[in-house]
Amino acid sequence: MTETTEAGTAQAGTARTPAIGSPVRRKEDDRLVTGQTTWTDNVALPGALHMGLVRSPIAHARITGIDTSAAKAMPGVVDVFTAADLGDDNVKIPCVWPVTDDIVMPDFHSLAVDKVRQVGDVVAVVLAQDKVTAEDAIENVVVDYDPLPAVVDMEAALADGSPILHEDKGTNQCYTMNFPCGDYEAAKAASDVVVSRRFINQRLIPVAMEPRAVACSPMGTSEEYTLWSATQVPHVLRVLLALSTGVPENQLRVIAPDVGGGFGSKLQMYREEALALVLARRLGRPVRWTETRSENMVATHHGRDQIQDVEIAATRDGTIKGLKVALTANMGAYLQIITPGIPLLGMFMYNGIYKMDAYDFSCTGVFTNTTPTDAYRGAGRPEATYAIERIVDELAAELGMDPIELRRKNWIAHEEFPYQTISGLTYDTGNYEAATEKALELFKYDELRAEQQRRRESNDLVQLGIGVSTFTEMCGLAPSRTLGALKYVAGGWENCTIRVLPLGKVELVTGTSPHGQGHVTSWSQIASDVLGVPVEDVEVIHGDTARSPYGMDTYGSRSLAVGGQAILRAGQKVVEKAKLIAAHQMEANPDDLEFVDGAFRVKGDPEKSTTIQAVAFEAFTAHNLPDGMEPTLSGESTVDPADFSFPHGTHLAAMEVDTETGKATLRSYVCVDDVGVVVNPLIVEGQVHGGIAQGVAQALYEGAVYDADGNLLTASMADYLLPTALDLPSFVTDRTVTPSTTHPLGTKGVGEAGTIASTPAIINGVVDALRPYGVNDVPMPASPEHVWRTLQAAKAGGAA
Amino acid sequence: MIPAAFDYVRPGSLDEAVRALHEGGEDAKVLAGGQSLMPMLRMRLATPSLLVDCSRLGELRGVRDDGDAIVIGAGTPHHEVMHDALVRAHAPLIATVTATVADPAIRHRGTFGGSLAHADPAADLPTAALVLGAQFSIVGPGGRRTVAAADFFTDFFTTALAADEILESVRIPKLGDGWSFDYQKFNRTAQAWAIVGVAAAVRRSNGSIAEARVGLTNMGAGPLRASATEAALAGAGADGIAAAAEQAAQNTSPTSDLHAQADFRQHLARVLTRRAVTNAARF
Amino acid sequence: MHRISVTVNGTTREGEVEARTLLVHWLRDSLGLAGTPIGCDTSNCGACTVLMDGRSVKSCSVLAVQADGSEVTTIQGLANGEWHPVQKAFKECHALQCGYCTPGMITAAVDLLGENPDPTEEEIRHGLEGNLCRCTGYHNIVKAVELAAGEMREAAK
């Protein structure tokens, strides 16, 4: 570690080993490795009806008739509903981020009204006594479509004469937004070199391993409902379902049981969740649905899909003067929860870690006949990092500079923090020098450059490329006022309650909602240090609006960065109260007590002490509390973060590119991340590994492909290529620790770092390998065919 | 997803199976390992009325020595084939290629004959069978007949098998000493089907190639032999391989699809042929 | 309907199934063995992998009626008094995050180690190529299988 911090700022002067910073094995795993899991599909609901969704096989069409009679006549089919049948129950799926005043926000009904606008749009819903019958019945609903021309290409959708998806709006343009910072034209005029590129940040499908699922049950005879969902956001979901359906929020309990991954794709109020609730209300019976993977590919939101026109201006000595970014962002057919805002999550990050005089950003959102896009791991920030890290490499090539050297020349030096960037954010801390030095050493950068040179000189069929990515991202979404200023219709706080029960065990209630991140373990570690109790004595309660009523859930690498603060503060409140009780019991002045390892001791009198567990029992009996003090020992805190946190890191990829077949292979990968104070290094490393894998996958393997008619060609795992164990190497991960100063634990957030950093590292490596052939970009995914065609064009002198 | 309903029988003998298949009519299908069929059933891309489960027929299982050939029972799972001593001794190309088929769990269930009878143009084993001059033994209501590999694969997912016929076994001639082999499978991820595959069998004599056979996967409706390359390789030394491989895509008409355009497939066929022959020739 | 009898996790289980019932659906819906999850329709993901007569199979790609007379072991039957060494190693090495692929991944690893007690990293990666994980990048899964292999070799001495 380059810098060390006092791990466990929570507790000073401790004799015990702090839990924070320790690789505690996960508490979650005992159930998960033995199959004792409660996925939503495992929730037993006797008598539940199974929903089957009749989905459009056509991307754009008028619905001219729906005949449900054959399906209704099937044994075991209870009912079939169309939009007309549902009436007011055909609720609209909300978008909570109207990014501009004049944004076009079309209706998005649970069941399509009159028209379908994407393959997978839902036109009817079947309710059957079992799932087999539901699947059979889907095939017996006859829908007549009058096909309309489809448009899947964003620029075509914006052109005159394009088919219009939402005819009442008269346009496929959702919004245009401009964000000029400084005078870009002046900066450009003061530059010697201008490099521009068009990058395509292709469409991705999140593919969490657990498909979505929902189960909704009316509770007895009262108007109350419990809804289980494979969601990242049970709290947000309850609010949105209540708003949409009219079910009072205090009569709706939303539970996220074990959730098998999300990566943003389960941050949503989906139509299936709304339908389950309204149909459970309508029929007075439990209703459930589990997504098939085939549905998942078209019906769960997609990610990325931006055209990025990027221009960078610099002086001959390599000083970056300005950056211009014009995005065209594919919304898909409808707006889901934060569809239009995704590009704007990257808006502040295109300048990356670099100083510059001016930055000009604009973005146009476009409707096309495709699945809606929304948050996917990194959400806007991978796109921004890709653009800046790619264009900086291109600038380095143009200037004939080593890409590391160019970065050094322009990045914010560690002594310059806190630093207000050109886009207006204040980066509190960072040490790009330290992370980069360490990464270069682990990577053996100079040796690899020498090998690259040898291969170039010998005209080796397999060329070596070195990909550099020095990234930062904004985590800890988000200060609520900032979100308000950006027109986001919610806050960014997080809540925690800590209760020390009568016998000394601890309940920690969090508003974060884990789906693989290991919060139960990490949160226990934090509470353990704050309260001085064993990690195993802490029970973490989450993901249930009845048991953890306040929360903003889990996305955007926010859970530790924001939720961790709430845990710390709630724990401190417990200790503060306990201290008053302990002092009262020991007839001492509270100021004379110290709290070490879970015990209150009178300073200078080691004989006089009591434990927090003993205090909890006193607080329970309440026989002898200070006058006016309320019984029980608990503390609650809702923390609104003071600012974002800014993890950063240096990622290096060695790419081998077969110049004959175009196959690009990741040979080695080194990253040094600075995510601030680490609560559980095992979990942090795991997050980085998985993040890298998803970023590599975007660079090399994945890409959703539609044909011109709007059919998704990559509609199964057989065609949408996810990397297997054999397609990835082991990774070398290391860290520097520069504690965040805006977050009291010094933590920053790690969930998306690997994904954000790795995609440009890989592509920079592929381009670097092929630079001698005149290649200066490769479209993603850098599949063999894409690489081969790029190389052919370059050899023919046709490279852009 | 759940398959559409079908009937199911598990006959006790091959004869019974043929009878059941015949009586089941056009919509009856053989179920062997089911590893190609099951996803199609689940996606409801296949909706047979009857499945005739042949996965337990001992008659279809195992590998035996038949003098100048080995005979692989159609129902022998891939996993057994790739580890079988006879296969490794006399048809090592089959073992090599089988190891590239799908993944371990699928190879435990999926069968040698099932893969051949499914006739996916991207499947690897048909190419190996073609290169090795395999003979397919087919049983139907009218008795047994034998079809050469070159005549077995007739179109995309289509073979010489009639609806009421079952592939019983595949006879693979022992090529004898002096032959060596290679298979170059080119795919984007380990799970993905071959964009192109090239199987090479080479017999060397006196420092040059005496005879070579080159088979192509996914370069047309079924497996193909690269005849021009084979002819050019006869008598060639190490320095003749590249030029011969340049002819590998002659008379091929591969598809253009999501995974590759036709011209890229043809380019790959040439490159992979050079590599496969070079590896097999071991100069 | 077809009558089947299958020894599941050491216990003989009998039932009536439709021909089209997949083994995984029978395990989950009829036997309540919901520890085996379903992740795809195309037999790519391997989440549903179980051992059938000792070898790994994808239970979404086997009909329940085909399992008649077989022995099936699911993730819920792997522990024999104490956890299987692969289960222990997965926890020790943080080889899982969301855990959805884990039952299949562990089962595939058990099969792999049964055939090859001392696999190289490359062989481990080959052995797991039929099982997709979206969380871990496989890094720690490979480490866990290496650890379990060592433990099992040690125990066999």
JSON list of N, CA and C in Angstrom, two decimals, chain A residues 17 60 120 150 225 290 373 463-464 483 562 572 592-593 608 630 633 721:
[
{"chain": "A", "resi": 17, "resn": "THR", "atom": "N", "xyz": [-8.00, -6.95, 16.65]},
{"chain": "A", "resi": 17, "resn": "THR", "atom": "CA", "xyz": [-7.77, -6.71, 15.22]},
{"chain": "A", "resi": 17, "resn": "THR", "atom": "C", "xyz": [-9.03, -6.10, 14.64]},
{"chain": "A", "resi": 60, "resn": "HIS", "atom": "N", "xyz": [-42.44, -3.22, -34.99]},
{"chain": "A", "resi": 60, "resn": "HIS", "atom": "CA", "xyz": [-43.27, -2.02, -35.12]},
{"chain": "A", "resi": 60, "resn": "HIS", "atom": "C", "xyz": [-44.52, -2.42, -35.89]},
{"chain": "A", "resi": 120, "resn": "GLY", "atom": "N", "xyz": [-40.90, -8.05, -28.31]},
{"chain": "A", "resi": 120, "resn": "GLY", "atom": "CA", "xyz": [-40.97, -8.30, -26.88]},
{"chain": "A", "resi": 120, "resn": "GLY", "atom": "C", "xyz": [-41.98, -7.42, -26.16]},
{"chain": "A", "resi": 150, "resn": "ALA", "atom": "N", "xyz": [-39.89, -0.37, -39.51]},
{"chain": "A", "resi": 150, "resn": "ALA", "atom": "CA", "xyz": [-39.20, -0.20, -38.23]},
{"chain": "A", "resi": 150, "resn": "ALA", "atom": "C", "xyz": [-37.94, 0.62, -38.45]},
{"chain": "A", "resi": 225, "resn": "TYR", "atom": "N", "xyz": [-50.78, -6.17, 0.23]},
{"chain": "A", "resi": 225, "resn": "TYR", "atom": "CA", "xyz": [-50.09, -7.03, -0.74]},
{"chain": "A", "resi": 225, "resn": "TYR", "atom": "C", "xyz": [-48.63, -7.18, -0.36]},
{"chain": "A", "resi": 290, "resn": "THR", "atom": "N", "xyz": [-42.00, -15.87, -13.75]},
{"chain": "A", "resi": 290, "resn": "THR", "atom": "CA", "xyz": [-40.54, -15.96, -13.81]},
{"chain": "A", "resi": 290, "resn": "THR", "atom": "C", "xyz": [-40.12, -15.86, -15.26]},
{"chain": "A", "resi": 373, "resn": "THR", "atom": "N", "xyz": [-33.09, 1.14, -23.31]},
{"chain": "A", "resi": 373, "resn": "THR", "atom": "CA", "xyz": [-31.82, 1.08, -22.60]},
{"chain": "A", "resi": 373, "resn": "THR", "atom": "C", "xyz": [-31.99, 1.69, -21.22]},
{"chain": "A", "resi": 463, "resn": "GLN", "atom": "N", "xyz": [0.85, -9.87, -33.18]},
{"chain": "A", "resi": 463, "resn": "GLN", "atom": "CA", "xyz": [1.40, -8.62, -32.67]},
{"chain": "A", "resi": 463, "resn": "GLN", "atom": "C", "xyz": [0.95, -8.38, -31.24]},
{"chain": "A", "resi": 464, "resn": "LEU", "atom": "N", "xyz": [1.79, -7.68, -30.52]},
{"chain": "A", "resi": 464, "resn": "LEU", "atom": "CA", "xyz": [1.50, -7.39, -29.11]},
{"chain": "A", "resi": 464, "resn": "LEU", "atom": "C", "xyz": [1.08, -5.93, -28.98]},
{"chain": "A", "resi": 483, "resn": "LEU", "atom": "N", "xyz": [-28.87, 15.75, -7.21]},
{"chain": "A", "resi": 483, "resn": "LEU", "atom": "CA", "xyz": [-29.82, 14.99, -8.01]},
{"chain": "A", "resi": 483, "resn": "LEU", "atom": "C", "xyz": [-31.02, 15.87, -8.38]},
{"chain": "A", "resi": 562, "resn": "VAL", "atom": "N", "xyz": [-22.30, 5.41, 0.52]},
{"chain": "A", "resi": 562, "resn": "VAL", "atom": "CA", "xyz": [-23.35, 6.17, 1.21]},
{"chain": "A", "resi": 562, "resn": "VAL", "atom": "C", "xyz": [-23.92, 5.36, 2.38]},
{"chain": "A", "resi": 572, "resn": "GLN", "atom": "N", "xyz": [-22.43, 4.98, 15.90]},
{"chain": "A", "resi": 572, "resn": "GLN", "atom": "CA", "xyz": [-21.93, 6.00, 16.83]},
{"chain": "A", "resi": 572, "resn": "GLN", "atom": "C", "xyz": [-23.04, 6.48, 17.75]},
{"chain": "A", "resi": 592, "resn": "ASP", "atom": "N", "xyz": [-15.40, 10.85, 31.38]},
{"chain": "A", "resi": 592, "resn": "ASP", "atom": "CA", "xyz": [-14.28, 10.08, 31.94]},
{"chain": "A", "resi": 592, "resn": "ASP", "atom": "C", "xyz": [-14.23, 8.65, 31.39]},
{"chain": "A", "resi": 593, "resn": "LEU", "atom": "N", "xyz": [-15.22, 8.33, 30.54]},
{"chain": "A", "resi": 593, "resn": "LEU", "atom": "CA", "xyz": [-15.26, 6.96, 30.03]},
{"chain": "A", "resi": 593, "resn": "LEU", "atom": "C", "xyz": [-14.55, 6.88, 28.68]},
{"chain": "A", "resi": 608, "resn": "LYS", "atom": "N", "xyz": [-13.11, -0.60, 36.85]},
{"chain": "A", "resi": 608, "resn": "LYS", "atom": "CA", "xyz": [-14.48, -0.17, 36.60]},
{"chain": "A", "resi": 608, "resn": "LYS", "atom": "C", "xyz": [-14.77, -0.20, 35.10]},
{"chain": "A", "resi": 630, "resn": "GLU", "atom": "N", "xyz": [-34.91, 7.39, 27.19]},
{"chain": "A", "resi": 630, "resn": "GLU", "atom": "CA", "xyz": [-35.83, 6.37, 26.71]},
{"chain": "A", "resi": 630, "resn": "GLU", "atom": "C", "xyz": [-35.15, 5.00, 26.77]},
{"chain": "A", "resi": 633, "resn": "LEU", "atom": "N", "xyz": [-31.73, 0.16, 23.31]},
{"chain": "A", "resi": 633, "resn": "LEU", "atom": "CA", "xyz": [-30.45, 0.67, 22.80]},
{"chain": "A", "resi": 633, "resn": "LEU", "atom": "C", "xyz": [-30.43, 0.52, 21.29]},
{"chain": "A", "resi": 721, "resn": "LEU", "atom": "N", "xyz": [-22.64, -13.53, -26.95]},
{"chain": "A", "resi": 721, "resn": "LEU", "atom": "CA", "xyz": [-21.51, -14.30, -26.46]},
{"chain": "A", "resi": 721, "resn": "LEU", "atom": "C", "xyz": [-20.95, -13.76, -25.14]}
]
